[in-house]
Structures are given as C-alpha cells and as structure tokens.
Coordinates of C-alpha atoms in Angstrom, one line a residue:
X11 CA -38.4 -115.9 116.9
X12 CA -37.6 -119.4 115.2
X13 CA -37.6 -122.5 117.5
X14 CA -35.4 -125.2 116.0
X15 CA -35.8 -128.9 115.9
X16 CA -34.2 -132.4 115.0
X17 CA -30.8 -131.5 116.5
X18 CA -30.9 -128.1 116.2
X19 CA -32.1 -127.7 112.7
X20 CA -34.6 -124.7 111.8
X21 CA -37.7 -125.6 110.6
X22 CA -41.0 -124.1 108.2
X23 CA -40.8 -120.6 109.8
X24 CA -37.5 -119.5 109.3
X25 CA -37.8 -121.1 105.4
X26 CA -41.2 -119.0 105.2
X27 CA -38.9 -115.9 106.2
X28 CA -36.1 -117.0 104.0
X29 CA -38.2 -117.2 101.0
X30 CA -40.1 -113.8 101.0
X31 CA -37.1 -112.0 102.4
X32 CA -34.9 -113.6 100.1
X33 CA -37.3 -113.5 97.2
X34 CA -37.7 -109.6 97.2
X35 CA -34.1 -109.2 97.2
X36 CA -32.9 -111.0 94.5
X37 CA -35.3 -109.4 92.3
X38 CA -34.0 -106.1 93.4
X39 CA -30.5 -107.4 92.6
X40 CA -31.7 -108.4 88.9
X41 CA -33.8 -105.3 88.7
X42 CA -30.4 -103.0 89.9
X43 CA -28.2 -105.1 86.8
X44 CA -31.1 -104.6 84.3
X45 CA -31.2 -100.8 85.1
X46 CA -27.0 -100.6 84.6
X47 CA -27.2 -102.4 81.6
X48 CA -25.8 -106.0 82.2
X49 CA -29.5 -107.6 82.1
X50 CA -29.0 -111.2 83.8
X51 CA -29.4 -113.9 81.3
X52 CA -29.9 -116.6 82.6
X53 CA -30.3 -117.6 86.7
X54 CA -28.8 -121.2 88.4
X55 CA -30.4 -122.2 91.4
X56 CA -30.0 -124.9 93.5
X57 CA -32.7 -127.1 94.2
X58 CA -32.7 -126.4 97.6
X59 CA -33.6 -122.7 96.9
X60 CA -36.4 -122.8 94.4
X61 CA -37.6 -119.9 95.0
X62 CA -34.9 -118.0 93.1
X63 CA -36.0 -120.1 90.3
X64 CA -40.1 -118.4 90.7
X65 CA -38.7 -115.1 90.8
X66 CA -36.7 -115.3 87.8
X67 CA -39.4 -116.8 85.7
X68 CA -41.8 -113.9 86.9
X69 CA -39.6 -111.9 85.7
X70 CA -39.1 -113.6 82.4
X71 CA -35.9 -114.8 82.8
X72 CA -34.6 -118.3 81.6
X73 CA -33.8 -120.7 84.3
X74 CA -31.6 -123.6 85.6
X75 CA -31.7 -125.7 88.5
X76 CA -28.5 -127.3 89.9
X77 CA -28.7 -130.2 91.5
X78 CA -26.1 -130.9 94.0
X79 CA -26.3 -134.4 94.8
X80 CA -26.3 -137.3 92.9
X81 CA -28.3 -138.0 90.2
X82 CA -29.3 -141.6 91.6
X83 CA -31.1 -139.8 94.7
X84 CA -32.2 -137.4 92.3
X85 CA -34.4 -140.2 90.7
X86 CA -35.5 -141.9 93.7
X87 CA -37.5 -138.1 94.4
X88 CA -38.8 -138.1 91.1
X89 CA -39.2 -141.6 91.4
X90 CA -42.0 -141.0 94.6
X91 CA -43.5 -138.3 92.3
X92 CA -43.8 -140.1 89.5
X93 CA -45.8 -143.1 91.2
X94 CA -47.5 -140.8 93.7
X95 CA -45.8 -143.1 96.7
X96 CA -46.4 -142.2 100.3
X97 CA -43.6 -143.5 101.1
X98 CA -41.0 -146.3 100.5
X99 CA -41.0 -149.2 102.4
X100 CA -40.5 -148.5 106.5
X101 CA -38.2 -152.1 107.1
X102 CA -34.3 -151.1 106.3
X103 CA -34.3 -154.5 105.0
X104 CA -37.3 -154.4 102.0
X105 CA -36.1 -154.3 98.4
X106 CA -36.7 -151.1 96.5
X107 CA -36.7 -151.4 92.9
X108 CA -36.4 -148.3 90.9
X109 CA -35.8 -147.9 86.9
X110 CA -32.1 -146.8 86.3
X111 CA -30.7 -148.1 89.4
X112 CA -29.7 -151.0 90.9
X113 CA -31.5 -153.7 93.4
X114 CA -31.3 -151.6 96.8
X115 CA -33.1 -151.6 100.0
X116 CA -35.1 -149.4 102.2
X117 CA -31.7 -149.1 104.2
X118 CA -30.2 -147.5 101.7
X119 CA -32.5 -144.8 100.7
X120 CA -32.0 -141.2 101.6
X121 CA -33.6 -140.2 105.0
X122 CA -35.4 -137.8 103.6
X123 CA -37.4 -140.1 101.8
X124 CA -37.8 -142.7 104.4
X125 CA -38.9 -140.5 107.1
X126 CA -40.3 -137.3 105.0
X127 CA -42.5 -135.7 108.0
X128 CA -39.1 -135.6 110.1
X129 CA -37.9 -133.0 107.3
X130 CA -39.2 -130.0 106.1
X131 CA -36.4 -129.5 103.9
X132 CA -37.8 -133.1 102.3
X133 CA -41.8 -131.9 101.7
X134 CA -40.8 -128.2 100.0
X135 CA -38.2 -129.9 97.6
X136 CA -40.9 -132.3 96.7
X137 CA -43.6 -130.1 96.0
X138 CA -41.0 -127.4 94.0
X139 CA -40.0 -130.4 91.6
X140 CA -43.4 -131.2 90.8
X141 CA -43.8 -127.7 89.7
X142 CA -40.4 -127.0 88.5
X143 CA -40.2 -129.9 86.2
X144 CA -42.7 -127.7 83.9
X145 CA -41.0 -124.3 84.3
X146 CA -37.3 -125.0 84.5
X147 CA -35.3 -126.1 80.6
X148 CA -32.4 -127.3 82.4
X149 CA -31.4 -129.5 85.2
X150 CA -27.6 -129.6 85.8
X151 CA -26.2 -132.2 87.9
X152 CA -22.9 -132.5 89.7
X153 CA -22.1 -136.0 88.1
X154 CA -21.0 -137.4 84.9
X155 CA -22.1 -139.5 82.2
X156 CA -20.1 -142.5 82.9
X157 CA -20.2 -142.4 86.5
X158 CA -24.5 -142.4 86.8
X159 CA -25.6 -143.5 82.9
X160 CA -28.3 -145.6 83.8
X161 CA -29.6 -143.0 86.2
X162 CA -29.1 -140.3 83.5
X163 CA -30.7 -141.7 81.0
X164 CA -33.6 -143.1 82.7
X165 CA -34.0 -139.6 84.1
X166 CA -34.2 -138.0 80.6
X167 CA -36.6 -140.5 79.2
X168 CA -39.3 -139.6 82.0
X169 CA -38.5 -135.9 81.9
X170 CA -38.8 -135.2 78.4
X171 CA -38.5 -131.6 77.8
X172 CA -36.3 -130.9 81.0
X173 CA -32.4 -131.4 79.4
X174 CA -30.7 -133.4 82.7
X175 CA -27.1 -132.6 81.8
X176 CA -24.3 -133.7 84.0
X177 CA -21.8 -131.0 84.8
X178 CA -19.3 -132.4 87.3
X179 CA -17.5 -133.6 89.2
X180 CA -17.7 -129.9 90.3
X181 CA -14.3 -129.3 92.1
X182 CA -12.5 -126.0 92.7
X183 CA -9.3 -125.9 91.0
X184 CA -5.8 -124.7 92.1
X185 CA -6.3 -121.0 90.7
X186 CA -9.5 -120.9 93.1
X187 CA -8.0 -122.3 96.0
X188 CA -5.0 -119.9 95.6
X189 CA -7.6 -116.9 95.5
X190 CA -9.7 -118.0 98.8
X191 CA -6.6 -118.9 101.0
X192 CA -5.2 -121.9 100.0
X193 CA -2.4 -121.5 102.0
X194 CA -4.5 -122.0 105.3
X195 CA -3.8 -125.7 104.7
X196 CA -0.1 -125.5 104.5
X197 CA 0.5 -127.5 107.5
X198 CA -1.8 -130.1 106.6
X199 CA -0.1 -130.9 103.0
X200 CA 3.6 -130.3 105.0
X201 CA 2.6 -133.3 107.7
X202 CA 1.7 -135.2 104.6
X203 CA 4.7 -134.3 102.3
X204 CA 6.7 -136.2 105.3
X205 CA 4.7 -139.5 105.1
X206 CA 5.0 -142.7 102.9
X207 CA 2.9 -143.0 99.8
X208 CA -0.5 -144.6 100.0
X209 CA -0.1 -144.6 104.0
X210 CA -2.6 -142.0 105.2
X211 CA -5.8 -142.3 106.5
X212 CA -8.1 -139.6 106.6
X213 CA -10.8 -139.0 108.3
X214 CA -13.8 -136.4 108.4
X215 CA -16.9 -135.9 108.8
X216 CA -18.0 -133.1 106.9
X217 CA -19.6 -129.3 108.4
X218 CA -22.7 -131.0 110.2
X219 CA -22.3 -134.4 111.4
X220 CA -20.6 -135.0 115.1
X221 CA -20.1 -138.3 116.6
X222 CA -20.8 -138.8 120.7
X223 CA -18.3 -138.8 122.9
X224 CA -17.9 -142.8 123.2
X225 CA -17.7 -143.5 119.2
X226 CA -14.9 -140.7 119.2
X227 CA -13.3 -142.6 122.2
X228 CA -13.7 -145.5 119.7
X229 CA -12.4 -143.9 116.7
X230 CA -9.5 -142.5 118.4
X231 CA -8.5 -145.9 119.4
X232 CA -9.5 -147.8 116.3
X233 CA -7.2 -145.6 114.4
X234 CA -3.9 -146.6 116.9
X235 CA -4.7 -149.8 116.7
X236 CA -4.4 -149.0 112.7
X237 CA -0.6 -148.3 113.4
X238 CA -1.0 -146.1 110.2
X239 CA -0.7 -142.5 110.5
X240 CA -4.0 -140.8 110.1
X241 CA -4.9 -137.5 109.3
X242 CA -8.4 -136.2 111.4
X243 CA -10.7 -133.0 111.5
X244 CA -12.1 -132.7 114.3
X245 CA -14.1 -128.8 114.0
X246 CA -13.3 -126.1 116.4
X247 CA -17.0 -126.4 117.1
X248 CA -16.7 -130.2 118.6
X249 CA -15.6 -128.9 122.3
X250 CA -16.2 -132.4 123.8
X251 CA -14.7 -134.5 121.0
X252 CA -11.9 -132.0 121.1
X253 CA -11.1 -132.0 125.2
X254 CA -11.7 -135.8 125.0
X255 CA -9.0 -136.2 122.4
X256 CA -6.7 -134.1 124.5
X257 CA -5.9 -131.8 122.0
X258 CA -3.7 -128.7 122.3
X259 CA -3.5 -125.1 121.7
X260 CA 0.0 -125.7 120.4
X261 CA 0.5 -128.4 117.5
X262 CA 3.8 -129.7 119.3
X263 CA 2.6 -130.3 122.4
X264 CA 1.5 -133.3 123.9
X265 CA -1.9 -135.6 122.6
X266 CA -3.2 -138.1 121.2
X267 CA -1.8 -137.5 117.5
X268 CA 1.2 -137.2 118.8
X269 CA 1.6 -140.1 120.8
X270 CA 0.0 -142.5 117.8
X271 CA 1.8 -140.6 114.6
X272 CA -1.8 -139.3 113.7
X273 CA -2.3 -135.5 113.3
X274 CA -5.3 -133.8 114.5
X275 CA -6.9 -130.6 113.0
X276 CA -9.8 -128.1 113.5
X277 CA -10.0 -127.8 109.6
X278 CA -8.3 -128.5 106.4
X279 CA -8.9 -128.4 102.4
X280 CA -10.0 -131.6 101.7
X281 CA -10.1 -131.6 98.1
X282 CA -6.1 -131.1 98.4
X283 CA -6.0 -133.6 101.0
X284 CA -7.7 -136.4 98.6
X285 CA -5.2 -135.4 95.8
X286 CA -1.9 -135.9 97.9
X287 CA 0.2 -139.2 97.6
X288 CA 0.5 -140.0 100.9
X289 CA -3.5 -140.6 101.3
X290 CA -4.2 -144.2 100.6
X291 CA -7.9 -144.2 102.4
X292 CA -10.5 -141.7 103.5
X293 CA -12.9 -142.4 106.6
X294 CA -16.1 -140.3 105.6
X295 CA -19.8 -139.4 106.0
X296 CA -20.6 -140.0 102.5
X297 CA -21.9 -136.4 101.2
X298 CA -21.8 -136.6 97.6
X299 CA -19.2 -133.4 97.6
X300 CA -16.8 -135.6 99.8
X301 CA -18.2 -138.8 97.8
X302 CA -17.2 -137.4 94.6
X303 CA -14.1 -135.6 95.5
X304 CA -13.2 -139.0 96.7
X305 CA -13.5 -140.8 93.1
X306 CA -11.9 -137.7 90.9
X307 CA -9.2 -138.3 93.8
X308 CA -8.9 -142.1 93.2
X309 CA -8.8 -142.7 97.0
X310 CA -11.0 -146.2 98.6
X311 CA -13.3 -144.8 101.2
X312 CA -14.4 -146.6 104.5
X313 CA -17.9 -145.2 104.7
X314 CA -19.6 -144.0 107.9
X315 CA -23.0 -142.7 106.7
X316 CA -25.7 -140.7 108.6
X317 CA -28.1 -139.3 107.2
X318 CA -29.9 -137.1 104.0
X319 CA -28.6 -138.9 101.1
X320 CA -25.5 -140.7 103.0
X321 CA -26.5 -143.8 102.8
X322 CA -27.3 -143.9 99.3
X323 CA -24.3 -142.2 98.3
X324 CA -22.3 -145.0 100.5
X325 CA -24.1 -148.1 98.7
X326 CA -23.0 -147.0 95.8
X327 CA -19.4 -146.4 96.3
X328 CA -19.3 -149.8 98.4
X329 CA -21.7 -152.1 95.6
X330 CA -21.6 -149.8 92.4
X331 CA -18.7 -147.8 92.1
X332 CA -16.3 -150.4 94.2
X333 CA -14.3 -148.4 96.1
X334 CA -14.6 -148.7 99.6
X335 CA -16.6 -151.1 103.3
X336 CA -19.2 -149.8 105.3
X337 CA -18.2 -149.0 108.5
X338 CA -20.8 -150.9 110.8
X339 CA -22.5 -148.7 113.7
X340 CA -21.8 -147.9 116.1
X341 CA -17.9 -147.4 115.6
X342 CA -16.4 -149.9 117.4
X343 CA -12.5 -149.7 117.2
X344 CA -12.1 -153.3 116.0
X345 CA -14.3 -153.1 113.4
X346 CA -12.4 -150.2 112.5
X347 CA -9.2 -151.5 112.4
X348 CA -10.9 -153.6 110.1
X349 CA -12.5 -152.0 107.4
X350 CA -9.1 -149.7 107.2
X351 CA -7.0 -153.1 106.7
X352 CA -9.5 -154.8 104.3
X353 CA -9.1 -151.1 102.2
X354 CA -5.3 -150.6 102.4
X355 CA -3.8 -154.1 102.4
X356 CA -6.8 -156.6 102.6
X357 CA -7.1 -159.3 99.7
X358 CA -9.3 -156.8 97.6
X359 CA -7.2 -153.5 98.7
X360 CA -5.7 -153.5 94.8
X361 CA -8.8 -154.0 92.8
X362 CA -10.1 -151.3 94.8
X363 CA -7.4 -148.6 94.5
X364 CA -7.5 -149.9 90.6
X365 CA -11.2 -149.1 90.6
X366 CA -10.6 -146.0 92.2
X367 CA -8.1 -144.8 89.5
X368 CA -10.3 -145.7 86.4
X369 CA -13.0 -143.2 88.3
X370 CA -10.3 -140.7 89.0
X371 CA -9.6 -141.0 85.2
X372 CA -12.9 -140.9 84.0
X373 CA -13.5 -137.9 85.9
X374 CA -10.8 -135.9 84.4
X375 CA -11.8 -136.8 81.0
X376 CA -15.1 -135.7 81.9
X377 CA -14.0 -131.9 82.1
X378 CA -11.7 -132.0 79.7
X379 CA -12.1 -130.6 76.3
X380 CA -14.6 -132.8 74.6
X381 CA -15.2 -134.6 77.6
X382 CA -19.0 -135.4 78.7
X383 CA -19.4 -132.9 81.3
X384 CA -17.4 -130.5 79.1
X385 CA -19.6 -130.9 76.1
X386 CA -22.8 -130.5 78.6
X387 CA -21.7 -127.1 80.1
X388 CA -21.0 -125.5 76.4
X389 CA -24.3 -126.8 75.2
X390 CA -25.8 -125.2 78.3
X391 CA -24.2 -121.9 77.8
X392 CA -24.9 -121.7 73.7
X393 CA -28.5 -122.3 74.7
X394 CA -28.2 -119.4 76.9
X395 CA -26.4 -117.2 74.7
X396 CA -28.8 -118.1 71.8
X397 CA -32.1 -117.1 73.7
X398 CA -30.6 -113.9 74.8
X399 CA -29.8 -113.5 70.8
X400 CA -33.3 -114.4 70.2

C-alpha cells in the first residue's frame, strides 16, 4: 500500500517498487532478445528512470541517458553537484549566477532545486547523476545547438568524457501522428480551418497542472474580454473546471465557448494545434515539450508557470529566447487581457512573432540533413554501431 503526497503524488515506496520490479524485467526483456538473436545494442533511458541505465551496464551493455528537459536546467543540477550546494538561495528575489547561463534569480529556478526535501523525484535524480556521469558515454538532450550553446558547451567542458549531444527539438511527425490516431483531433484543426490567420489563442495546461475554481472563473473571463477566439483544453479529468465552465455533452449546445467564439475541449494534439495558421498565441504552463513545440511552431507564448522546471523554462522564453509575458499570479482576467494584447497586437507583438519564426527556422534546420541535431543523432548511432562491430 503506497500513501501519496504533495497533491497526490507517490512518493519513495512506490519508486522503491518501481525500481526492483522494473529492474528484473527489463533484464528479462534483454535476456529474451539476446536468446532470439537480436542482442540489444545499445539502451536510452531517461533520466528519470536510471535504473534501466544500472541494469544495462551489469549486463555489459553500452548506455545513453536522455534528458528530457532543457539543457539550462540540466546544468543548474550539475551545477549543485559540482559545487556541493545545499541549496540555492531561499529569497525568489536573490541572484543566481551560474556558468553558461544568464543572470537569473532564485524565482526562476526549478522547484525541484529550490525546495529539494518536498521532492523525492529531486534527491534520486541527484544522487543517479553523480554516479551516472562516470558510467553513461552519452547524454542526449532534447534541444539544439543554437537554441542552448552557452549551456551546451559549458556543459561539455565540465563533463569531459560524457558526449552532451543535443537531439531535438524531438517532435512527432505527421507519419506518427497518422499511425496513433491523428484523426482524433479533426474537430479541433476543422474549428481552426474556419478562423482568421494569426487570431487564435490557445490555451493548456499540460497532463498534470489544474487551476482552482476561481482562476478558471478568471481565465474564462479574461479570455472574453480578449474578444479573440480562443481555443482551451480543459481534461475530462477537471470535473469542477468543467461544470463551472458550463460545458456540454454535445459540442453545439449551449456554453461558454459558444457564447464568446471560444471552443472548449477535453483534449487535442497540440503539436498540430501550434503548427496551424490560425494560432497567433499560446497560454501555457511552460513544460519544456510544450516550450519547445512552441518555438519549432514560431508561436509567442503568454507563460503561466507552476512548478518542476516551469519557471525556468518560462524566463527563458520571456528574457532569452523573446517570445512571449509572464502571466502574473494569480490569473486575474485583466491582467490577462493584457499579456494576450501586449503578444498579438501590443508595440512589441512583431518583434516577437519575428523572433518566434527565426526559432521556428532554426529548429527545422536543426533536423534537417546536416543540421546540428542531425549530425548529433548519426554520430550517436555510428558510435553505437561501431562498438557493437568492435
């Protein structure tokens, strides 16, 4: 029996479980390939799974760890290591200073750095990169070169033998999204074929994060008074937020989308969503998937961060990357209408949808042939093919 915490959240026992559980049977899943004769090569883990990466390397096989966030946050945990810090400073307003990235503040850091003994998820990814940076050969990271450089670099000068190779922006392409029902979306991507180009606003939160009843009251509100039409999930899961927004079991009948030329929806493909025309500005939580799906989209972001590495990822799009406002909390539907004007049609709305499509470009030529991810994926693989050779 497993008793959650913080929100509902599982804590040390179940990841005790998960590990030996999971443990024995991906070495019997290696062992059952070995004995048909496809030996596994090579195993990718992610970071938040380590102990795929022990098993593999007791059983002698090379390894890889995949790092799904950014590489900025990336450094600020090596960063810790590195300097044996406690802990960065408690005050959201103290400067934090770290090689490769720019001038931030306490505010700004991940929350699992900031408040570490909140979050066992925080103290076993510490301890597994201390070890892991002397087992593991590769670290790939869902970035690219000229999105994070400084970060990348500095990264590889303290490393040493550990090859940090960006990989992404990892995004699944049309053929995937074809083969694991594309179509459920249809609706979504019909309601936008119908609107102006650039008009949109979207909004979501990602799989975990719910707001309370009185900042969806807000939202709801702030996005009328946008008089823009807006596209928002709200997850079949959010029974409050969904009652409260009056929404229906049938799409035509009567609600709150309807009445403000918004559309709400329980779920839709958000990578598609990002891509259409019609979307000229995306409300979001700032998780690096929706974060970089954002820039190889070229949309401006409003940014609404919560937690993990949120509010990292939303200082950088705001003060690096200069794509998007913060969103101050709690949502207040002024303030809303706001940071949605000041993106779309404020003074700085073209610079930012100008920056926005140099970022979408740059992430394209990062997976194209020759490009910097490109080129870090094929070196990854030859190195795998030429130990297997070996």
């Amino acid at each position: 029996r497993f008793n959650p915490r913080y929100g509902g959240f599982v804590v040390d026992s179940i990841i005790e479980h998960l590990v030996d559980a999971a443990s024995e049977a991906l070495a019997g899943l290696i062992g059952r390939q070995s004995a048909a004769g496809r030996p596994v090569s090579c195993v990718v883990a992610s970071a938040f799974v380590p102990w795929a990466v022990r098993v593999a390397s007791g059983m002698g096989i090379p390894q890889a760890l995949l790092w799904t966030e950014s590489c900025a946050v990336l450094s600020l945990f090596f960063y810790q290591h590195f300097h044996s810090l406690p802990e960065f400073p408690s005050d959201e307003a103290a400067p934090v200073v770290v090689p490769g990235l720019p001038p931030m503040a306490a505010g700004d850091l991940p929350s699992l750095i900031r408040a570490p003994e909140q979050f066992i998820w925080r103290q076993v990814l510490v301890a597994d990169l201390r070890s892991l940076r002397e087992t593991v050969s590769w670290l790939l990271v869902n970035t690219f070169d000229e999105l994070e450089r400084p970060a990348i670099q500095t990264l590889r000068s303290r490393l040493g033998r550990l090859a940090v190779t960006p990989v992404g922006p990892l995004l699944e392409t049309a053929e995937e999204d074809e083969h694991h029902g594309g179509h459920a979306g249809d609706d979504c991507m019909a309601w936008l074929d119908a609107q102006p180009r650039r008009s949109v606003v979207f909004v979501a939160f990602g799989s975990i994060m719910k707001l309370g009843r009185d900042e969806m009251a807000e939202l709801a509100a702030g996005l009328a008074a946008t008089g823009r039409p807006f596209l928002l999930v709200v997850r079949d899961n959010d029974d409050n937020n969904r009652e409260l927004l009056l929404l229906p079991d049938q799409p035509d009948d009567d609600c709150l989308a309807a009445a403000t030329g918004g559309k709400v929806v329980a779920w839709c493909d958000q990578a598609r969503v990002l891509s259409h025309a019609a979307v000229g500005c995306f409300l979001t939580h700032c998780g690096w998937n929706s974060a970089v799906e954002a820039l190889a989209s070229g949309v401006p972001v409003v940014t609404y961060p919560a937690w993990a590495d949120q509010p990292t990822n939303a200082k950088f799009l705001e003060d690096v990357y200069g794509v998007g406002v913060r969103l101050p909390k709690p949502i207040a539907r002024d303030a809303l209408r706001r940071c949605v004007e000041e993106v779309m049609s404020g003074p700085k709305a073209a610079a930012m949808r100008a920056t926005a499509g140099k970022w979408k470009d740059e992430a394209s030529a990062a997976l194209a042939t020759g490009g910097s991810s490109e080129r870090g994926i094929q070196d990854f693989v030859d190195a795998v093919l030429c130990t297997v050779v070996n």
